Coordinates of C-alpha atoms and ligand atoms in Angstrom, one line a residue:
M1 CA 59.4 20.9 161.1
K2 CA 58.3 19.5 164.6
V3 CA 54.9 18.0 164.7
L4 CA 53.4 16.8 168.2
L5 CA 50.0 15.2 168.0
I6 CA 48.0 15.4 171.3
N7 CA 45.1 13.4 172.9
P8 CA 43.5 15.6 175.3
P9 CA 42.9 14.8 178.6
S10 CA 39.5 13.6 179.5
E11 CA 39.1 15.4 183.1
N12 CA 36.4 17.2 181.9
E13 CA 34.5 14.7 179.5
I14 CA 31.0 14.9 179.2
I15 CA 29.6 11.9 179.6
G16 CA 26.0 11.8 178.3
N17 CA 23.1 11.5 180.5
N18 CA 24.7 8.3 182.3
P19 CA 25.7 8.1 186.0
P20 CA 29.7 8.4 185.6
I21 CA 30.0 4.9 187.5
I22 CA 28.7 3.2 184.4
E23 CA 31.4 5.0 181.9
E24 CA 33.9 4.1 184.6
E25 CA 36.9 1.3 184.0
R26 CA 36.4 1.0 180.0
G27 CA 40.0 1.1 180.0
Y28 CA 42.5 3.0 177.4
N29 CA 41.9 2.6 174.0
P30 CA 44.7 4.2 171.5
P31 CA 44.2 7.5 169.6
L32 CA 43.7 5.7 166.3
G33 CA 42.9 8.9 164.3
L34 CA 46.4 10.6 165.6
L35 CA 48.2 7.4 164.9
Y36 CA 46.8 7.2 161.4
I37 CA 48.4 10.4 160.9
A38 CA 51.1 10.1 162.2
G39 CA 51.9 6.8 160.2
Y40 CA 51.2 9.1 156.9
L41 CA 53.4 11.7 157.8
E42 CA 56.0 9.2 158.8
K43 CA 56.0 7.7 155.1
F44 CA 55.0 10.2 153.3
T45 CA 57.2 13.2 154.7
E46 CA 60.3 14.2 156.6
Y47 CA 58.7 16.1 159.3
S48 CA 59.7 14.9 163.0
V49 CA 56.5 13.5 164.1
E50 CA 55.6 12.5 167.9
V51 CA 52.4 11.4 169.5
L52 CA 51.6 12.1 173.0
D53 CA 48.6 10.4 174.6
T54 CA 47.8 12.3 177.8
Q55 CA 45.2 9.7 178.9
V56 CA 47.2 6.4 178.9
E57 CA 50.2 8.3 180.3
E58 CA 47.7 10.0 183.0
L59 CA 49.4 13.2 182.5
D60 CA 48.2 16.6 184.1
Y61 CA 48.0 19.9 182.9
Q62 CA 51.2 20.7 184.4
E63 CA 53.3 17.9 182.9
I64 CA 51.7 18.7 179.6
E65 CA 53.0 22.0 179.9
D66 CA 56.3 20.7 180.7
I67 CA 56.3 18.3 177.9
V68 CA 55.5 21.2 175.3
R69 CA 57.8 24.0 176.6
E70 CA 60.3 21.2 176.5
K71 CA 59.7 19.9 172.7
Q72 CA 58.9 23.2 171.4
P73 CA 57.2 21.8 168.3
D74 CA 56.2 24.2 165.4
V75 CA 53.0 22.3 164.9
I76 CA 50.5 20.7 167.5
G77 CA 47.3 19.0 166.4
I78 CA 44.7 17.8 168.7
T79 CA 42.2 15.1 168.4
T80 CA 38.6 16.9 169.3
M81 CA 35.3 15.2 169.8
T82 CA 32.6 17.3 171.3
F83 CA 32.8 15.5 174.4
T84 CA 36.7 16.4 175.0
L85 CA 36.0 20.2 173.9
V86 CA 36.5 21.6 177.4
D87 CA 40.0 19.8 177.7
V88 CA 40.8 20.6 174.3
V89 CA 40.5 24.4 175.0
K90 CA 42.6 24.2 178.2
T91 CA 45.4 22.2 176.2
I92 CA 45.4 25.2 173.9
K93 CA 45.4 27.7 176.2
L94 CA 48.4 26.0 177.7
I95 CA 50.2 25.7 174.5
K96 CA 49.3 29.5 173.6
S97 CA 51.1 30.2 177.0
V98 CA 54.3 28.2 176.3
N99 CA 55.0 29.7 173.2
D100 CA 52.0 31.8 170.8
N101 CA 54.2 30.9 167.8
I102 CA 53.1 27.7 167.9
K103 CA 50.4 26.6 165.4
V104 CA 47.5 24.8 166.6
V105 CA 45.5 22.3 164.4
L106 CA 42.2 20.6 165.4
G107 CA 40.9 17.7 163.7
G108 CA 38.2 15.2 164.3
P109 CA 34.4 14.4 164.7
H110 CA 33.5 18.0 166.5
V111 CA 35.3 20.2 164.2
Y112 CA 33.4 18.6 161.2
I113 CA 30.1 19.2 163.1
F114 CA 30.7 22.7 164.0
P115 CA 33.5 24.5 161.8
N116 CA 32.6 28.1 162.5
E117 CA 32.4 27.8 166.2
T118 CA 35.2 25.8 166.6
I119 CA 37.6 28.0 164.4
N120 CA 36.6 31.2 166.4
L121 CA 37.6 29.4 170.1
E122 CA 40.4 31.1 171.1
G123 CA 44.0 30.0 169.8
V124 CA 42.9 27.9 167.2
D125 CA 44.9 28.5 164.0
Y126 CA 43.5 25.5 161.6
L127 CA 41.1 23.0 161.1
V128 CA 40.8 19.7 159.5
L129 CA 37.8 18.6 157.8
G130 CA 37.2 14.6 158.1
E131 CA 40.0 11.8 157.2
G132 CA 42.7 14.0 158.0
E133 CA 45.8 12.0 156.3
E134 CA 46.2 13.8 153.2
V135 CA 44.8 17.3 154.3
F136 CA 46.9 17.5 157.1
K137 CA 50.0 16.8 155.1
D138 CA 48.9 19.4 152.5
L139 CA 48.5 22.0 155.4
L140 CA 52.0 21.2 156.8
D141 CA 53.7 21.2 153.4
Y142 CA 52.1 25.1 153.0
M143 CA 51.8 26.4 156.2
D144 CA 50.7 30.3 156.0
D145 CA 50.6 30.0 152.5
Y146 CA 47.1 31.3 152.5
K147 CA 46.7 31.5 148.9
K148 CA 47.7 28.0 148.4
L149 CA 45.9 27.1 151.5
R150 CA 42.6 28.5 150.0
S151 CA 43.0 25.7 147.1
I152 CA 43.3 22.8 149.2
K153 CA 39.9 21.0 150.3
G154 CA 39.1 20.0 153.8
L155 CA 40.6 23.4 155.6
V156 CA 39.1 25.7 157.9
F157 CA 41.6 29.0 158.8
K158 CA 40.7 32.6 159.0
E159 CA 42.4 35.0 156.7
N160 CA 42.3 39.0 157.8
G161 CA 39.9 37.8 160.6
K162 CA 37.3 35.9 157.8
I163 CA 36.7 32.4 157.8
V164 CA 37.5 30.5 154.8
N165 CA 36.2 27.3 154.6
T166 CA 37.8 25.0 151.4
G167 CA 34.8 22.3 152.0
P168 CA 34.8 18.8 152.3
R169 CA 37.6 16.6 150.8
Q170 CA 36.8 13.7 148.6
L171 CA 36.7 10.2 150.9
I172 CA 39.7 8.2 150.5
E173 CA 38.4 5.3 148.2
N174 CA 41.5 3.2 148.5
L175 CA 41.8 2.7 152.3
D176 CA 45.4 0.1 151.4
I177 CA 47.1 3.1 150.5
L178 CA 47.2 4.3 154.0
P179 CA 50.3 3.2 156.3
F180 CA 49.5 1.2 159.6
P181 CA 48.7 3.4 162.1
A182 CA 52.1 4.7 163.9
R183 CA 51.3 2.4 167.1
Y184 CA 55.2 2.6 168.1
L185 CA 55.1 6.4 168.9
V186 CA 52.6 5.5 171.8
P187 CA 53.4 3.7 175.0
Y188 CA 51.1 0.7 173.4
K189 CA 51.6 -1.8 175.8
K190 CA 49.5 0.2 178.2
Y191 CA 46.4 -0.1 176.3
S192 CA 43.6 -2.5 177.8
S193 CA 40.2 -3.6 177.7
L194 CA 37.7 -4.9 180.1
V195 CA 36.2 -7.6 177.6
L196 CA 38.9 -9.2 176.2
R197 CA 41.5 -11.5 178.0
K198 CA 44.8 -10.6 176.3
R199 CA 47.1 -7.7 177.2
P200 CA 47.8 -5.3 175.8
I201 CA 45.2 -4.8 173.2
T202 CA 44.8 -2.6 170.2
T203 CA 42.1 -0.8 168.2
T204 CA 41.6 -1.1 164.4
F205 CA 39.6 -0.3 161.5
T206 CA 39.2 -2.4 158.5
S207 CA 36.5 -0.3 156.8
R208 CA 35.4 3.2 157.1
G209 CA 32.0 4.7 157.1
C210 CA 28.7 3.1 157.6
P211 CA 25.8 2.5 155.2
Y212 CA 23.2 2.8 157.6
K213 CA 21.2 5.8 158.8
C214 CA 19.8 5.2 162.6
S215 CA 18.5 8.7 164.1
F216 CA 20.2 8.1 167.1
C217 CA 23.8 8.5 165.7
A218 CA 25.7 11.3 164.1
R219 CA 27.3 8.7 161.5
P220 CA 25.1 9.6 158.5
H221 CA 26.2 12.9 159.2
L222 CA 30.1 12.3 159.6
G223 CA 30.4 10.1 156.4
K224 CA 27.8 7.6 155.2
K225 CA 29.9 6.0 152.1
F226 CA 31.4 2.2 152.9
R227 CA 34.6 1.9 152.2
A228 CA 37.0 -1.4 152.9
R229 CA 40.1 -2.4 152.8
S230 CA 41.4 -5.6 151.3
A231 CA 41.6 -8.9 153.5
K232 CA 45.3 -8.8 153.1
N233 CA 45.9 -5.8 153.9
V234 CA 44.1 -5.7 157.4
V235 CA 45.6 -9.2 157.8
D236 CA 49.1 -7.6 157.3
E237 CA 48.3 -4.9 159.7
I238 CA 47.6 -7.4 162.8
E239 CA 50.7 -9.4 162.0
E240 CA 52.8 -6.4 162.1
C241 CA 50.8 -6.0 166.0
T242 CA 51.7 -9.7 166.8
K243 CA 55.6 -8.7 166.3
M244 CA 55.1 -6.0 168.8
G245 CA 53.5 -8.4 171.3
I246 CA 49.7 -7.4 170.7
Y247 CA 47.4 -10.1 170.4
G248 CA 44.1 -8.4 171.5
F249 CA 42.0 -6.6 169.1
L250 CA 38.8 -4.5 169.1
V251 CA 37.7 -4.2 165.8
Y252 CA 35.9 -0.8 165.9
D253 CA 34.2 -0.9 162.2
D254 CA 30.8 0.8 162.5
T255 CA 29.7 -2.3 161.1
F256 CA 32.2 -5.0 160.8
T257 CA 30.0 -7.2 158.7
V258 CA 28.3 -4.9 156.1
N259 CA 30.2 -7.6 153.3
K260 CA 29.9 -11.0 154.1
D261 CA 32.4 -12.2 151.3
R262 CA 35.1 -9.8 153.0
V263 CA 34.6 -11.0 156.4
I264 CA 35.1 -14.5 155.1
E265 CA 38.2 -13.4 153.4
I266 CA 39.6 -12.0 156.7
C267 CA 38.9 -14.8 158.6
H268 CA 40.5 -17.3 155.9
E269 CA 43.6 -15.2 155.8
L270 CA 43.7 -15.3 159.9
I271 CA 43.4 -18.9 159.6
K272 CA 46.3 -19.2 157.2
R273 CA 48.5 -17.3 159.2
K274 CA 48.0 -19.1 162.6
L275 CA 48.6 -15.9 164.2
N276 CA 46.6 -16.9 167.5
V277 CA 44.7 -13.5 167.7
E278 CA 41.6 -12.7 170.0
W279 CA 39.2 -10.2 168.7
D280 CA 35.9 -8.5 168.9
I281 CA 33.6 -6.9 166.5
R282 CA 30.6 -4.4 166.3
A283 CA 27.7 -5.3 164.2
R284 CA 24.0 -5.9 163.2
V285 CA 22.2 -8.6 163.8
D286 CA 20.8 -8.0 159.9
T287 CA 24.5 -8.6 158.7
V288 CA 25.3 -12.0 160.6
D289 CA 24.3 -15.5 159.5
E290 CA 24.9 -19.4 160.8
E291 CA 28.0 -19.7 158.1
L292 CA 29.3 -16.3 159.1
L293 CA 29.7 -17.1 162.8
K294 CA 31.3 -20.4 162.2
I295 CA 34.3 -19.0 160.3
L296 CA 34.5 -16.0 163.0
K297 CA 34.8 -19.0 165.8
M298 CA 37.5 -20.2 163.8
A299 CA 39.3 -17.3 163.1
G300 CA 39.3 -16.7 167.1
C301 CA 36.4 -14.0 167.1
R302 CA 35.6 -14.1 170.9
G303 CA 32.8 -11.6 170.8
I304 CA 30.2 -9.7 169.1
H305 CA 28.4 -6.2 170.1
Y306 CA 25.1 -5.8 168.6
G307 CA 23.4 -2.8 168.9
V308 CA 19.6 -4.3 170.1
E309 CA 18.5 -0.7 171.1
A310 CA 15.0 -1.3 172.4
G311 CA 12.2 -4.1 172.9
T312 CA 9.4 -3.2 170.9
E313 CA 9.0 -2.6 166.9
K314 CA 7.5 0.6 167.5
I315 CA 10.6 2.3 169.2
L316 CA 12.9 0.6 166.7
K317 CA 11.0 2.0 163.8
I318 CA 11.5 5.6 165.6
L319 CA 15.3 5.1 165.7
N320 CA 15.3 4.0 162.1
K321 CA 17.3 1.1 163.1
R322 CA 15.7 -1.5 159.8
I323 CA 15.9 -4.2 162.5
T324 CA 13.1 -6.7 163.7
I325 CA 12.9 -8.5 167.3
S326 CA 12.4 -11.8 166.0
R327 CA 16.1 -11.3 163.8
T328 CA 17.6 -10.6 167.2
K329 CA 16.3 -13.1 169.0
E330 CA 17.3 -15.5 165.8
I331 CA 21.0 -14.4 165.8
F332 CA 22.1 -14.1 169.8
S333 CA 20.6 -17.9 169.9
L334 CA 22.9 -18.9 166.9
T335 CA 25.8 -16.5 168.6
Q336 CA 25.7 -18.2 171.7
K337 CA 25.3 -21.7 170.1
S338 CA 28.6 -20.8 168.0
K339 CA 30.3 -20.0 171.5
I340 CA 30.9 -16.4 170.7
S341 CA 30.5 -14.3 173.5
T342 CA 27.6 -11.6 173.0
L343 CA 27.4 -7.9 174.4
G344 CA 24.1 -6.3 173.8
Y345 CA 23.8 -2.4 173.6
F346 CA 20.6 -0.8 174.9
M347 CA 19.1 2.6 174.9
I348 CA 16.1 3.8 177.3
G349 CA 14.6 7.3 177.3
N350 CA 14.0 7.3 173.2
P351 CA 11.5 9.2 171.5
G352 CA 7.9 8.2 171.8
E353 CA 8.8 5.5 174.6
T354 CA 6.7 4.8 177.7
R355 CA 7.2 2.9 180.8
E356 CA 5.3 -0.1 179.2
D357 CA 8.1 0.0 176.0
I358 CA 11.1 0.1 178.8
S359 CA 9.6 -2.9 180.4
E360 CA 9.7 -4.9 176.9
T361 CA 13.0 -3.7 176.7
V362 CA 14.0 -5.3 180.1
K363 CA 12.2 -8.1 179.1
L364 CA 13.9 -8.7 176.1
M365 CA 17.7 -8.5 177.7
K366 CA 16.4 -11.2 180.0
D367 CA 15.2 -13.3 176.9
L368 CA 18.2 -12.7 174.9
N369 CA 20.4 -13.2 178.1
P370 CA 23.7 -12.2 176.2
D371 CA 26.9 -12.3 178.5
Y372 CA 26.9 -8.5 178.9
V373 CA 24.6 -5.4 178.8
H374 CA 25.4 -1.9 177.9
I375 CA 22.7 0.1 178.6
T376 CA 22.4 3.9 178.3
I377 CA 20.0 7.1 178.4
L378 CA 19.6 8.4 175.0
T379 CA 21.3 11.5 174.6
P380 CA 20.5 13.3 171.5
F381 CA 24.0 13.7 170.2
P382 CA 24.6 17.1 167.8
A383 CA 24.4 16.4 164.2
T384 CA 21.6 13.4 164.7
K385 CA 18.0 13.2 163.3
I386 CA 16.7 13.0 166.8
Y387 CA 18.6 16.1 167.7
F388 CA 17.4 18.3 165.0
D389 CA 13.7 16.5 165.3
G390 CA 13.8 17.5 168.9
L391 CA 14.8 21.6 168.2
K392 CA 12.1 21.5 165.5
T393 CA 9.2 20.2 167.8
G394 CA 10.5 22.0 170.9
I395 CA 11.4 18.8 173.2
I396 CA 14.7 20.4 173.1
E397 CA 14.3 23.8 173.8
K398 CA 17.7 24.9 172.1
D399 CA 20.7 24.3 170.5
Y400 CA 22.5 23.2 173.7
W401 CA 25.3 21.8 171.6
R402 CA 26.0 24.6 169.5
D403 CA 25.9 26.9 172.5
F404 CA 28.4 24.8 174.3
S405 CA 30.4 24.7 171.3
Q406 CA 30.7 28.6 171.3
N407 CA 31.3 28.6 174.5
P408 CA 32.5 24.8 176.1
A409 CA 32.6 25.4 179.8
P410 CA 33.0 22.9 182.5
G411 CA 30.0 21.2 184.0
F412 CA 27.6 21.2 180.8
V413 CA 24.7 18.9 181.0
P414 CA 24.0 17.5 177.7
P415 CA 19.7 17.3 176.7
H416 CA 18.1 14.3 177.3
W417 CA 14.7 13.5 175.3
G418 CA 12.3 14.9 177.9
E419 CA 9.0 13.5 176.3
F420 CA 7.8 11.5 178.9
F421 CA 10.3 11.3 181.8
T422 CA 12.7 13.7 184.1
R423 CA 16.3 13.1 183.8
D424 CA 16.0 11.7 187.3
E425 CA 13.2 9.1 186.4
L426 CA 15.3 8.2 183.6
V427 CA 18.3 7.3 185.8
E428 CA 16.1 5.3 188.4
L429 CA 14.7 3.7 185.1
L430 CA 18.2 2.8 184.2
V431 CA 19.3 1.3 187.6
F432 CA 16.5 -0.6 187.6
A433 CA 17.1 -2.1 183.9
Y434 CA 20.9 -2.7 185.0
R435 CA 19.4 -4.3 188.0
N436 CA 17.0 -6.8 186.4
F437 CA 19.7 -8.3 184.1
Y438 CA 22.7 -8.6 186.0
A439 CA 21.2 -9.2 189.6
R440 CA 19.5 -12.3 188.5
P441 CA 20.9 -15.6 189.9
G442 CA 20.6 -17.1 187.0
Y443 CA 23.3 -14.7 185.6
I444 CA 25.4 -14.9 188.1
M445 CA 25.7 -19.1 188.1
K446 CA 26.3 -19.1 184.5
N447 CA 29.1 -16.2 184.7
L448 CA 30.7 -17.8 187.6
V449 CA 30.7 -21.3 185.6
K450 CA 31.9 -19.9 182.5
T451 CA 34.9 -17.7 184.2
R452 CA 38.4 -19.1 183.0
S453 CA 40.7 -17.5 185.4
F454 CA 41.1 -15.5 188.5
S455 CA 41.5 -12.1 187.3
E456 CA 38.3 -12.6 185.2
L457 CA 36.6 -13.9 188.1
K458 CA 37.7 -10.2 189.9
R459 CA 36.5 -8.4 187.0
K460 CA 33.2 -9.9 187.1
I461 CA 32.8 -9.5 190.9
K462 CA 33.7 -6.1 190.6
A463 CA 31.1 -5.1 187.8
G464 CA 28.6 -7.1 189.9
V465 CA 29.2 -5.1 192.9
K466 CA 29.3 -1.9 190.7
V467 CA 25.9 -2.8 189.9
L468 CA 24.3 -3.3 193.1
K469 CA 25.8 -0.1 194.4
L470 CA 23.8 2.0 191.6
Ligands
B12_501 C1 36.8 4.3 169.5 C2 35.8 5.1 169.8 C3 35.6 5.5 171.3 C4 36.3 4.9 172.5 C5 37.9 5.4 172.3 C6 38.0 6.8 171.8 C7 39.1 6.9 171.1 N1 40.4 6.9 172.0 O1 39.6 6.7 170.0 C8 35.6 5.4 173.8 C9 35.1 3.8 173.9 C10 36.5 5.7 174.8 C11 34.5 6.2 173.2 C12 33.9 7.0 174.1 C13 33.2 7.7 173.5 N2 32.2 8.4 172.0 CO1 33.1 7.4 170.6 N3 34.2 6.5 169.1 C14 34.8 5.6 168.7 C15 35.1 5.3 167.4 C16 34.2 4.0 167.4 C17 36.2 5.2 166.8 C18 37.4 6.7 167.0 C19 38.2 6.1 165.9 O2 39.6 5.6 166.4 N4 38.0 6.2 164.6 C20 38.8 6.0 163.5 C21 39.9 6.9 163.2 C22 40.5 6.6 162.0 O3 38.8 8.0 162.7 P1 38.6 9.3 163.6 O4 39.1 9.1 165.0 O5 37.7 10.1 163.0 O6 40.1 10.2 162.9 C23 40.1 10.9 161.4 C24 39.5 12.4 161.3 O7 38.8 12.5 162.0 C25 41.0 13.1 161.6 N5 41.4 13.3 162.7 C26 41.0 13.2 164.0 N6 41.5 13.5 165.0 C27 42.3 14.5 164.0 C28 43.3 15.6 164.6 C29 44.2 16.5 163.9 C30 45.1 17.3 164.1 C31 44.2 16.0 162.5 C32 44.7 16.9 161.7 C33 42.9 15.1 161.7 C34 42.2 14.5 162.7 O8 42.0 12.2 160.6 C35 41.7 11.1 161.2 C36 42.0 9.8 159.9 O9 41.4 10.0 159.2 C37 34.5 6.5 167.3 C38 32.9 6.1 165.8 C39 34.3 6.4 164.6 N7 34.2 5.4 163.5 O10 35.1 7.2 164.3 C40 33.1 7.1 168.2 C41 32.9 8.2 168.3 C42 34.0 8.7 168.1 N8 32.4 8.4 169.7 C43 31.5 9.0 169.9 C44 30.9 9.1 171.1 C45 29.6 10.3 170.8 C46 31.3 8.6 172.2 C47 31.0 8.9 173.6 C48 30.1 10.2 174.2 C49 29.9 7.8 173.9 C50 29.0 7.7 175.3 N9 29.9 7.0 176.0 O11 28.2 8.6 175.3 C51 32.1 8.5 174.5 C52 32.8 9.9 174.8 C53 33.9 9.6 175.7 C54 35.2 10.6 175.0 N10 36.3 10.9 175.9 O12 35.1 11.4 174.1 C55 31.4 10.2 168.5 C56 31.8 11.3 168.7 C57 30.8 12.7 168.2 C58 31.1 13.7 168.6 N11 30.3 14.9 168.2 O13 32.3 13.9 168.7 C59 31.6 9.3 167.3 C60 31.8 9.5 165.9 C61 30.4 7.7 167.2 C62 29.5 8.3 166.3 N12 29.0 7.6 165.2 O14 28.7 9.3 166.3 N13 34.7 6.0 171.8
SF4_502 S1 24.5 3.1 165.2 FE1 25.8 1.5 163.7 S2 24.5 1.0 162.1 FE2 23.2 2.5 162.8 S3 24.0 4.8 161.8 FE3 25.2 4.7 163.4 S4 27.2 3.5 162.9 FE4 25.6 3.0 161.2

């Protein structure tokens, strides 16, 4: 059986409520979910597997069509986010026009949130719910044997026109059993990041799930249970990557630092093996301390991205973030002392948020003085508490995301939280916040002094000019 896994184009991507200029130039990340599935199939089956990352290869629809025509796979799997749905639908149409017998299987976060809407889209044959490695293999083993498929958890399909949903599969408890993502199936040298110096980069997950319940995040709905890989398994993967010439890693765990002992073990293992890698992580200020920062630095961690979100305790409570501003200040200061670079994520336009609250957020940004800030206008994403609350109270007038999922049309404008501000007012406030942070003479000087190379200087100037042009 020939299987082709496709990361669809992002031509029609929905980019929340932010001006497109903010989302540009983030570089390309490997489609890790597909690479995990490919690695699993390569190890445990005889099926032929290929991965097509149309984004990094910058393919247009005609080129994708030519590839599908030439390869004539039996099954095509496509990774699906709500934000790429329009392009997923376009890709399916193209596949079916080449050969209607190719089975189309969708997986990814969107499918889990909107199974009925997705299976009803034209040309979709099967959905895989949640973690796809084992379920997709089972599906391939019994393709079209509906009797058997009905007993396999994690699938959605149609039998005699009726939707069959076998319910979610149990989460994979021991992540160490999973083969490493099959990075060699994509042009892995083409992936890069704005924030790491080393090229190429890759992304990695050392754990899955997140035990927290922030009200703006879909994670609590998509799978809360935190499971972690062993330190040895994590560093084995990193070592495998260094053999491919990859030395830069974006550790994309939802919260890498949930278990301090495990992080320390990973750091010790990295130091012991002298792999000379550079990496950054995403963390919460309540899961980091001075001891951890020291060892992170020694093991090559260059940057920490913290979710700061807002400048008042009132808004943090509404977001159910469960952190305090004083803790945030303390941890930023300690991280800076440890010479690890910092990026703060902030949001404006949150429920209950007034102009005064936003001023406090901007003030906090300047007080913390991270190396980078990433500010967005809150978009109530599907399957988040904020979205459900908005629908209940009428602040969000109708179920926009469900309508979009039934009929994914280009140009869809996602809802914003319209309690106190119009969308245009929020864009204005966003521009104000960015300028206020980046256009400070102190910030510019600090960054010029810290710049280590000409290419980094060029990158920073480009980013600065973009902010001023907003
Ligand atoms: C890395 C990342 C990005 C990167 C790169 C995307 C990429 N190429 O992977 C960037 C920075 C571009 C990005 C952007 C955005 N992202 Co993002 N991102 C992630 C993140 C942190 C990791 C994705 C990942 O690699 N996961 C690891 C793999 C192993 O898991 P996975 O992808 O889910 O795959 C498994 C299953 O889903 C399934 N599966 C997936 N695909 C397929 C396909 C088939 C055929 C099958 C059978 C199974 C299957 O099997 C896989 C293995 O178990 C996730 C959060 C998370 N923890 O997953 C958010 C996440 C995917 N992003 C999200 C969002 C909201 C965004 C943005 C809209 C944010 C914004 N700017 O406003 C944009 C949208 C841009 C876009 N093009 O879609 C949401 C998506 C929710 C949704 N409804 O779709 C998530 C879930 C975060 C969250 N908690 O809400 N993102
Ligand atoms: S925002 Fe981060 S910490 Fe909060 S629930 Fe989502 S993944 Fe977890």
